[in-house]
């Protein structure tokens, strides 16, 4: 089928636009990943689709299309942390501290099924610059409990679109669907949403691939919490919201950075302050709840401390 048909479907304005059928989304994504269309056509389609606003059905179909090109390597007893693939500028990454926290936790809590964390990364994607998980992992040794998947290895076709995406300089459908593709075949997945309407979108498009998916209100497109927040999950077909306060756990972190450098970020986790360590522990407490290892945050926090 002519790719121009898809451009017309998403790029002719409110009167002419229409929702793409699942088979059309899959065909369009395949044509893009396999370079069967020109760069100009890809750009026109992605921008038009984003402007039209992708429906939940279209996003779900896009995830299904990407899955066909992925290489999977199962990580048992794991929770995938769905980080954004654009940059981080205002906060350090906390995940380099998770390995030691989980190691100590499981040594003291033999009754808890081990929890492994899966994180993916690639070169920075639009629409902003900053630090990426890939840069951090390239500077670290991967341990027993934290597992890194490089997209150039598990979904090379999407990774190779990076130059075009930077040339466009705008968010596209790939920014929405790429965070939680589950290369480790994890049982649980958690990501974050910038805007509340995306909570439903994330729960809808990813729930087929996990035992449970959660969305947390967190920092800079990542499932790392630096302040008070909330999380959402689907229970019996309804989206439930749970609020939490880090202050209730004795954490008073309020530090922010401007264009944090890789060196600064690494120094923070190599020599963490007490408050940074508390924050990292609190995030692990959340993940223990998300992965059904404990019943509530209070129990997780008590066990961690």
mmCIF file of C-alpha atoms in Angstrom:
data_model
loop_
_atom_site.group_PDB
_atom_site.id
_atom_site.type_symbol
_atom_site.label_atom_id
_atom_site.label_comp_id
_atom_site.label_asym_id
_atom_site.label_seq_id
_atom_site.Cartn_x
_atom_site.Cartn_y
_atom_site.Cartn_z
ATOM 1 C CA UNK A 1 0.000 0.000 0.000
ATOM 2 C CA UNK A 2 1.242 3.484 -0.815
ATOM 3 C CA UNK A 3 2.756 5.223 2.192
ATOM 4 C CA UNK A 4 1.265 8.498 0.949
ATOM 5 C CA UNK A 5 -2.127 7.165 2.027
ATOM 6 C CA UNK A 6 -0.932 7.165 5.636
ATOM 7 C CA UNK A 7 0.484 10.680 5.375
ATOM 8 C CA UNK A 8 -2.869 11.860 4.002
ATOM 9 C CA UNK A 9 -4.743 10.103 6.828
ATOM 10 C CA UNK A 10 -2.879 12.036 9.524
ATOM 11 C CA UNK A 11 -1.751 15.209 7.763
ATOM 12 C CA UNK A 12 -4.638 16.794 5.865
ATOM 13 C CA UNK A 13 -6.279 18.650 8.746
ATOM 14 C CA UNK A 14 -9.277 18.112 11.055
ATOM 15 C CA UNK A 15 -11.751 17.451 8.230
ATOM 16 C CA UNK A 16 -9.593 14.979 6.345
ATOM 17 C CA UNK A 17 -7.713 13.212 9.152
ATOM 18 C CA UNK A 18 -8.870 9.834 10.400
ATOM 19 C CA UNK A 19 -7.797 7.169 12.863
ATOM 20 C CA UNK A 20 -5.472 4.564 11.410
ATOM 21 C CA UNK A 21 -6.513 0.933 11.651
ATOM 22 C CA UNK A 22 -4.222 -1.460 13.518
ATOM 23 C CA UNK A 23 -3.013 -3.081 10.301
ATOM 24 C CA UNK A 24 -2.226 0.349 8.844
ATOM 25 C CA UNK A 25 -0.208 1.419 11.880
ATOM 26 C CA UNK A 26 1.772 -1.814 11.768
ATOM 27 C CA UNK A 27 2.391 -1.480 8.036
ATOM 28 C CA UNK A 28 3.501 2.152 8.423
ATOM 29 C CA UNK A 29 5.886 1.370 11.302
ATOM 30 C CA UNK A 30 7.346 -1.566 9.384
ATOM 31 C CA UNK A 31 7.938 0.632 6.331
ATOM 32 C CA UNK A 32 9.719 3.188 8.525
ATOM 33 C CA UNK A 33 11.899 0.694 10.380
ATOM 34 C CA UNK A 34 12.835 -1.107 7.174
ATOM 35 C CA UNK A 35 13.650 2.154 5.304
ATOM 36 C CA UNK A 36 11.153 1.391 2.547
ATOM 37 C CA UNK A 37 10.128 5.045 2.389
ATOM 38 C CA UNK A 38 12.071 8.288 2.127
ATOM 39 C CA UNK A 39 13.254 10.349 5.086
ATOM 40 C CA UNK A 40 10.937 13.157 3.942
ATOM 41 C CA UNK A 41 7.940 10.829 3.982
ATOM 42 C CA UNK A 42 8.842 9.510 7.427
ATOM 43 C CA UNK A 43 9.167 13.052 8.781
ATOM 44 C CA UNK A 44 5.870 14.173 7.257
ATOM 45 C CA UNK A 45 4.049 11.168 8.655
ATOM 46 C CA UNK A 46 5.483 11.387 12.179
ATOM 47 C CA UNK A 47 4.810 15.129 12.508
ATOM 48 C CA UNK A 48 1.326 14.838 11.034
ATOM 49 C CA UNK A 49 0.483 11.914 13.300
ATOM 50 C CA UNK A 50 1.697 13.778 16.368
ATOM 51 C CA UNK A 51 -0.276 16.900 15.412
ATOM 52 C CA UNK A 52 -3.445 14.862 14.837
ATOM 53 C CA UNK A 53 -2.862 13.248 18.270
ATOM 54 C CA UNK A 54 -2.417 9.497 18.314
ATOM 55 C CA UNK A 55 -5.363 7.526 19.687
ATOM 56 C CA UNK A 56 -5.005 4.813 22.308
ATOM 57 C CA UNK A 57 -5.696 2.213 19.636
ATOM 58 C CA UNK A 58 -3.013 3.610 17.342
ATOM 59 C CA UNK A 59 -0.454 3.705 20.168
ATOM 60 C CA UNK A 60 -1.244 0.119 21.141
ATOM 61 C CA UNK A 61 -0.775 -0.930 17.511
ATOM 62 C CA UNK A 62 2.561 0.945 17.359
ATOM 63 C CA UNK A 63 3.827 -1.016 20.373
ATOM 64 C CA UNK A 64 2.752 -4.248 18.708
ATOM 65 C CA UNK A 65 4.624 -3.258 15.529
ATOM 66 C CA UNK A 66 7.864 -2.499 17.391
ATOM 67 C CA UNK A 67 7.700 -5.801 19.266
ATOM 68 C CA UNK A 68 8.131 -7.685 15.989
ATOM 69 C CA UNK A 69 11.667 -6.291 15.620
ATOM 70 C CA UNK A 70 12.871 -6.737 19.202
ATOM 71 C CA UNK A 71 15.333 -9.197 20.711
ATOM 72 C CA UNK A 72 14.291 -10.345 24.183
ATOM 73 C CA UNK A 73 16.322 -11.753 27.060
ATOM 74 C CA UNK A 74 14.249 -12.677 30.096
ATOM 75 C CA UNK A 75 15.218 -11.336 33.523
ATOM 76 C CA UNK A 76 13.423 -13.426 36.126
ATOM 77 C CA UNK A 77 11.584 -11.739 39.009
ATOM 78 C CA UNK A 78 11.964 -8.297 37.502
ATOM 79 C CA UNK A 79 10.361 -4.879 37.323
ATOM 80 C CA UNK A 80 11.073 -2.720 34.285
ATOM 81 C CA UNK A 81 11.732 0.955 35.002
ATOM 82 C CA UNK A 82 10.524 2.916 31.990
ATOM 83 C CA UNK A 83 12.835 5.914 31.708
ATOM 84 C CA UNK A 84 12.338 8.567 29.051
ATOM 85 C CA UNK A 85 14.876 8.499 26.220
ATOM 86 C CA UNK A 86 15.280 12.257 26.162
ATOM 87 C CA UNK A 87 17.724 13.934 28.510
ATOM 88 C CA UNK A 88 17.781 14.698 32.209
ATOM 89 C CA UNK A 89 19.011 18.131 33.300
ATOM 90 C CA UNK A 90 17.657 18.943 36.777
ATOM 91 C CA UNK A 91 18.372 15.823 38.850
ATOM 92 C CA UNK A 92 20.980 13.073 39.092
ATOM 93 C CA UNK A 93 20.034 9.478 38.336
ATOM 94 C CA UNK A 94 19.410 7.464 41.503
ATOM 95 C CA UNK A 95 19.537 3.988 39.979
ATOM 96 C CA UNK A 96 23.327 3.533 40.476
ATOM 97 C CA UNK A 97 22.498 3.307 44.199
ATOM 98 C CA UNK A 98 19.831 0.629 43.771
ATOM 99 C CA UNK A 99 22.214 -2.324 43.438
ATOM 100 C CA UNK A 100 23.692 -2.002 46.918
ATOM 101 C CA UNK A 101 20.324 -1.198 48.514
ATOM 102 C CA UNK A 102 18.700 -4.289 47.002
ATOM 103 C CA UNK A 103 21.678 -6.467 47.907
ATOM 104 C CA UNK A 104 21.485 -5.413 51.570
ATOM 105 C CA UNK A 105 17.689 -5.684 51.587
ATOM 106 C CA UNK A 106 17.606 -9.260 50.307
ATOM 107 C CA UNK A 107 20.387 -10.366 52.623
ATOM 108 C CA UNK A 108 18.207 -9.308 55.552
ATOM 109 C CA UNK A 109 14.818 -10.314 54.104
ATOM 110 C CA UNK A 110 15.114 -13.892 52.906
ATOM 111 C CA UNK A 111 11.310 -14.233 52.930
ATOM 112 C CA UNK A 112 10.992 -11.755 50.037
ATOM 113 C CA UNK A 113 11.317 -12.980 46.455
ATOM 114 C CA UNK A 114 14.343 -11.213 44.939
ATOM 115 C CA UNK A 115 13.511 -8.101 42.935
ATOM 116 C CA UNK A 116 15.539 -7.325 39.823
ATOM 117 C CA UNK A 117 15.307 -4.006 37.987
ATOM 118 C CA UNK A 118 15.492 -3.617 34.202
ATOM 119 C CA UNK A 119 16.500 -0.304 32.594
ATOM 120 C CA UNK A 120 16.856 0.477 28.890
ATOM 121 C CA UNK A 121 18.870 3.191 27.187
ATOM 122 C CA UNK A 122 20.117 4.687 23.950
ATOM 123 C CA UNK A 123 21.539 7.932 22.623
ATOM 124 C CA UNK A 124 19.513 10.966 23.670
ATOM 125 C CA UNK A 125 16.252 11.481 21.759
ATOM 126 C CA UNK A 126 14.299 14.708 21.124
ATOM 127 C CA UNK A 127 12.814 16.939 22.404
ATOM 128 C CA UNK A 128 15.482 18.044 24.891
ATOM 129 C CA UNK A 129 19.138 17.383 25.638
ATOM 130 C CA UNK A 130 20.703 16.148 28.851
ATOM 131 C CA UNK A 131 21.989 13.003 30.531
ATOM 132 C CA UNK A 132 20.794 9.559 29.473
ATOM 133 C CA UNK A 133 20.707 6.188 31.217
ATOM 134 C CA UNK A 134 23.150 4.955 28.568
ATOM 135 C CA UNK A 135 25.781 7.502 29.601
ATOM 136 C CA UNK A 136 25.464 6.486 33.235
ATOM 137 C CA UNK A 137 25.645 2.759 32.548
ATOM 138 C CA UNK A 138 28.658 3.258 30.297
ATOM 139 C CA UNK A 139 30.404 4.609 33.415
ATOM 140 C CA UNK A 140 29.263 1.820 35.774
ATOM 141 C CA UNK A 141 29.623 -1.900 36.308
ATOM 142 C CA UNK A 142 26.269 -3.683 36.024
ATOM 143 C CA UNK A 143 25.536 -5.726 39.142
ATOM 144 C CA UNK A 144 23.332 -8.612 40.196
ATOM 145 C CA UNK A 145 20.039 -6.780 40.684
ATOM 146 C CA UNK A 146 20.125 -3.934 38.144
ATOM 147 C CA UNK A 147 20.147 -4.962 34.474
ATOM 148 C CA UNK A 148 20.808 -2.700 31.488
ATOM 149 C CA UNK A 149 19.507 -3.199 27.945
ATOM 150 C CA UNK A 150 21.034 -1.106 25.152
ATOM 151 C CA UNK A 151 18.517 -0.386 22.408
ATOM 152 C CA UNK A 152 21.105 -0.669 19.668
ATOM 153 C CA UNK A 153 21.180 -4.368 20.613
ATOM 154 C CA UNK A 154 17.503 -5.133 21.287
ATOM 155 C CA UNK A 155 15.825 -2.798 18.753
ATOM 156 C CA UNK A 156 18.482 -1.553 16.353
ATOM 157 C CA UNK A 157 15.949 -0.392 13.744
ATOM 158 C CA UNK A 158 14.495 2.197 16.119
ATOM 159 C CA UNK A 159 17.916 3.234 17.405
ATOM 160 C CA UNK A 160 18.997 3.988 13.828
ATOM 161 C CA UNK A 161 16.192 6.545 13.518
ATOM 162 C CA UNK A 162 17.945 8.792 16.055
ATOM 163 C CA UNK A 163 19.567 11.144 13.475
ATOM 164 C CA UNK A 164 16.235 11.726 11.710
ATOM 165 C CA UNK A 165 14.436 12.312 14.999
ATOM 166 C CA UNK A 166 17.036 14.904 15.949
ATOM 167 C CA UNK A 167 16.658 16.567 12.572
ATOM 168 C CA UNK A 168 12.914 16.844 13.191
ATOM 169 C CA UNK A 169 13.619 18.137 16.702
ATOM 170 C CA UNK A 170 10.107 17.310 17.909
ATOM 171 C CA UNK A 171 8.443 14.648 19.993
ATOM 172 C CA UNK A 172 6.864 11.907 17.891
ATOM 173 C CA UNK A 173 4.915 8.729 18.544
ATOM 174 C CA UNK A 174 8.195 6.991 19.379
ATOM 175 C CA UNK A 175 8.715 9.199 22.451
ATOM 176 C CA UNK A 176 5.403 7.909 23.773
ATOM 177 C CA UNK A 177 5.796 4.198 23.106
ATOM 178 C CA UNK A 178 9.526 3.559 23.565
ATOM 179 C CA UNK A 179 9.797 3.792 27.358
ATOM 180 C CA UNK A 180 8.274 0.451 28.323
ATOM 181 C CA UNK A 181 8.884 -2.072 25.532
ATOM 182 C CA UNK A 182 9.982 -4.792 27.988
ATOM 183 C CA UNK A 183 13.124 -6.316 26.428
ATOM 184 C CA UNK A 184 13.691 -8.253 29.685
ATOM 185 C CA UNK A 185 10.183 -9.773 29.665
ATOM 186 C CA UNK A 186 9.614 -8.401 33.152
ATOM 187 C CA UNK A 187 6.473 -9.260 35.100
ATOM 188 C CA UNK A 188 5.939 -5.681 36.231
ATOM 189 C CA UNK A 189 6.465 -2.328 34.554
ATOM 190 C CA UNK A 190 6.427 1.243 35.827
ATOM 191 C CA UNK A 191 6.814 4.491 33.953
ATOM 192 C CA UNK A 192 5.858 8.120 34.435
ATOM 193 C CA UNK A 193 3.511 10.533 32.704
ATOM 194 C CA UNK A 194 3.970 14.261 32.143
ATOM 195 C CA UNK A 195 0.221 14.835 31.847
ATOM 196 C CA UNK A 196 -2.596 12.936 33.539
ATOM 197 C CA UNK A 197 -4.384 12.004 30.255
ATOM 198 C CA UNK A 198 -1.305 9.929 29.434
ATOM 199 C CA UNK A 199 -1.863 7.747 32.497
ATOM 200 C CA UNK A 200 -4.717 5.961 30.744
ATOM 201 C CA UNK A 201 -2.741 5.796 27.500
ATOM 202 C CA UNK A 202 0.241 4.091 29.169
ATOM 203 C CA UNK A 203 -1.910 1.653 31.110
ATOM 204 C CA UNK A 204 -3.814 0.783 27.943
ATOM 205 C CA UNK A 205 -0.911 0.347 25.539
ATOM 206 C CA UNK A 206 1.388 -1.674 27.815
ATOM 207 C CA UNK A 207 -0.879 -3.780 30.062
ATOM 208 C CA UNK A 208 -0.926 -6.704 27.618
ATOM 209 C CA UNK A 209 2.785 -7.293 28.191
ATOM 210 C CA UNK A 210 2.965 -7.292 32.006
ATOM 211 C CA UNK A 211 1.302 -8.851 34.997
ATOM 212 C CA UNK A 212 0.760 -5.265 36.130
ATOM 213 C CA UNK A 213 1.696 -1.805 34.852
ATOM 214 C CA UNK A 214 1.881 1.308 37.027
ATOM 215 C CA UNK A 215 2.374 4.987 36.268
ATOM 216 C CA UNK A 216 4.025 7.220 38.854
ATOM 217 C CA UNK A 217 4.200 10.989 39.070
ATOM 218 C CA UNK A 218 7.954 11.510 39.238
ATOM 219 C CA UNK A 219 10.853 13.578 37.911
ATOM 220 C CA UNK A 220 11.913 14.374 34.340
ATOM 221 C CA UNK A 221 10.264 11.537 32.500
ATOM 222 C CA UNK A 222 11.608 8.813 34.765
ATOM 223 C CA UNK A 223 10.131 6.582 37.477
ATOM 224 C CA UNK A 224 12.454 8.147 40.069
ATOM 225 C CA UNK A 225 10.736 10.130 42.808
ATOM 226 C CA UNK A 226 12.382 13.239 44.260
ATOM 227 C CA UNK A 227 9.381 14.658 46.106
ATOM 228 C CA UNK A 228 5.761 14.069 47.094
ATOM 229 C CA UNK A 229 3.703 12.404 44.394
ATOM 230 C CA UNK A 230 1.210 9.741 43.429
ATOM 231 C CA UNK A 231 0.870 6.644 41.335
ATOM 232 C CA UNK A 232 -1.886 5.026 39.322
ATOM 233 C CA UNK A 233 -2.804 1.461 38.445
ATOM 234 C CA UNK A 234 -5.805 -0.307 36.985
ATOM 235 C CA UNK A 235 -7.937 -2.342 39.380
ATOM 236 C CA UNK A 236 -10.982 -4.220 38.058
ATOM 237 C CA UNK A 237 -11.111 -2.004 34.995
ATOM 238 C CA UNK A 238 -10.900 1.257 36.961
ATOM 239 C CA UNK A 239 -7.844 3.499 37.360
ATOM 240 C CA UNK A 240 -7.014 4.015 41.038
ATOM 241 C CA UNK A 241 -4.794 6.795 42.399
ATOM 242 C CA UNK A 242 -2.552 6.516 45.467
ATOM 243 C CA UNK A 243 -0.758 9.550 46.934
ATOM 244 C CA UNK A 244 2.457 9.487 48.967
ATOM 245 C CA UNK A 245 4.598 12.013 50.829
ATOM 246 C CA UNK A 246 8.352 11.635 51.242
ATOM 247 C CA UNK A 247 8.082 13.926 54.262
ATOM 248 C CA UNK A 248 6.162 11.192 56.092
ATOM 249 C CA UNK A 249 9.333 9.088 55.866
ATOM 250 C CA UNK A 250 11.659 11.785 57.175
ATOM 251 C CA UNK A 251 12.940 12.912 53.756
ATOM 252 C CA UNK A 252 13.295 16.639 53.068
ATOM 253 C CA UNK A 253 15.172 16.668 49.756
ATOM 254 C CA UNK A 254 14.761 19.889 47.732
ATOM 255 C CA UNK A 255 17.948 20.099 45.654
ATOM 256 C CA UNK A 256 17.776 20.879 41.930
ATOM 257 C CA UNK A 257 20.461 21.451 39.304
ATOM 258 C CA UNK A 258 20.727 23.397 36.075
ATOM 259 C CA UNK A 259 22.122 21.328 33.212
ATOM 260 C CA UNK A 260 23.690 18.719 35.504
ATOM 261 C CA UNK A 261 26.846 17.230 33.991
ATOM 262 C CA UNK A 262 27.811 13.581 33.801
ATOM 263 C CA UNK A 263 30.665 14.222 36.225
ATOM 264 C CA UNK A 264 28.327 15.879 38.741
ATOM 265 C CA UNK A 265 25.774 13.092 38.456
ATOM 266 C CA UNK A 266 28.378 10.378 38.982
ATOM 267 C CA UNK A 267 29.951 12.198 41.930
ATOM 268 C CA UNK A 268 26.550 12.432 43.648
ATOM 269 C CA UNK A 269 26.020 8.674 43.551
ATOM 270 C CA UNK A 270 29.635 7.798 44.295
ATOM 271 C CA UNK A 271 29.539 9.928 47.452
ATOM 272 C CA UNK A 272 25.821 10.252 48.233
ATOM 273 C CA UNK A 273 24.525 12.460 51.019
ATOM 274 C CA UNK A 274 22.195 11.022 53.647
ATOM 275 C CA UNK A 275 19.202 12.633 51.918
ATOM 276 C CA UNK A 276 20.128 11.176 48.520
ATOM 277 C CA UNK A 277 20.467 7.730 50.102
ATOM 278 C CA UNK A 278 17.070 8.127 51.752
ATOM 279 C CA UNK A 279 15.570 9.104 48.395
ATOM 280 C CA UNK A 280 17.069 6.057 46.711
ATOM 281 C CA UNK A 281 15.718 3.828 49.485
ATOM 282 C CA UNK A 282 12.286 5.408 49.160
ATOM 283 C CA UNK A 283 12.242 4.635 45.447
ATOM 284 C CA UNK A 284 13.163 1.026 46.170
ATOM 285 C CA UNK A 285 10.314 0.965 48.698
ATOM 286 C CA UNK A 286 7.957 2.073 45.921
ATOM 287 C CA UNK A 287 9.261 -0.606 43.574
ATOM 288 C CA UNK A 288 8.809 -3.279 46.239
ATOM 289 C CA UNK A 289 5.172 -2.238 46.506
ATOM 290 C CA UNK A 290 4.755 -2.041 42.720
ATOM 291 C CA UNK A 291 6.146 -5.563 42.299
ATOM 292 C CA UNK A 292 3.928 -6.956 45.086
ATOM 293 C CA UNK A 293 6.877 -7.849 47.303
ATOM 294 C CA UNK A 294 5.325 -6.017 50.277
ATOM 295 C CA UNK A 295 1.820 -4.785 51.055
ATOM 296 C CA UNK A 296 2.542 -1.110 51.651
ATOM 297 C CA UNK A 297 5.199 1.608 51.744
ATOM 298 C CA UNK A 298 5.423 1.573 55.534
ATOM 299 C CA UNK A 299 6.363 -2.109 55.600
ATOM 300 C CA UNK A 300 8.891 -1.645 52.785
ATOM 301 C CA UNK A 301 10.485 1.354 54.509
ATOM 302 C CA UNK A 302 10.717 -0.475 57.837
ATOM 303 C CA UNK A 303 12.403 -3.455 56.215
ATOM 304 C CA UNK A 304 14.803 -1.238 54.254
ATOM 305 C CA UNK A 305 15.873 0.538 57.436
#
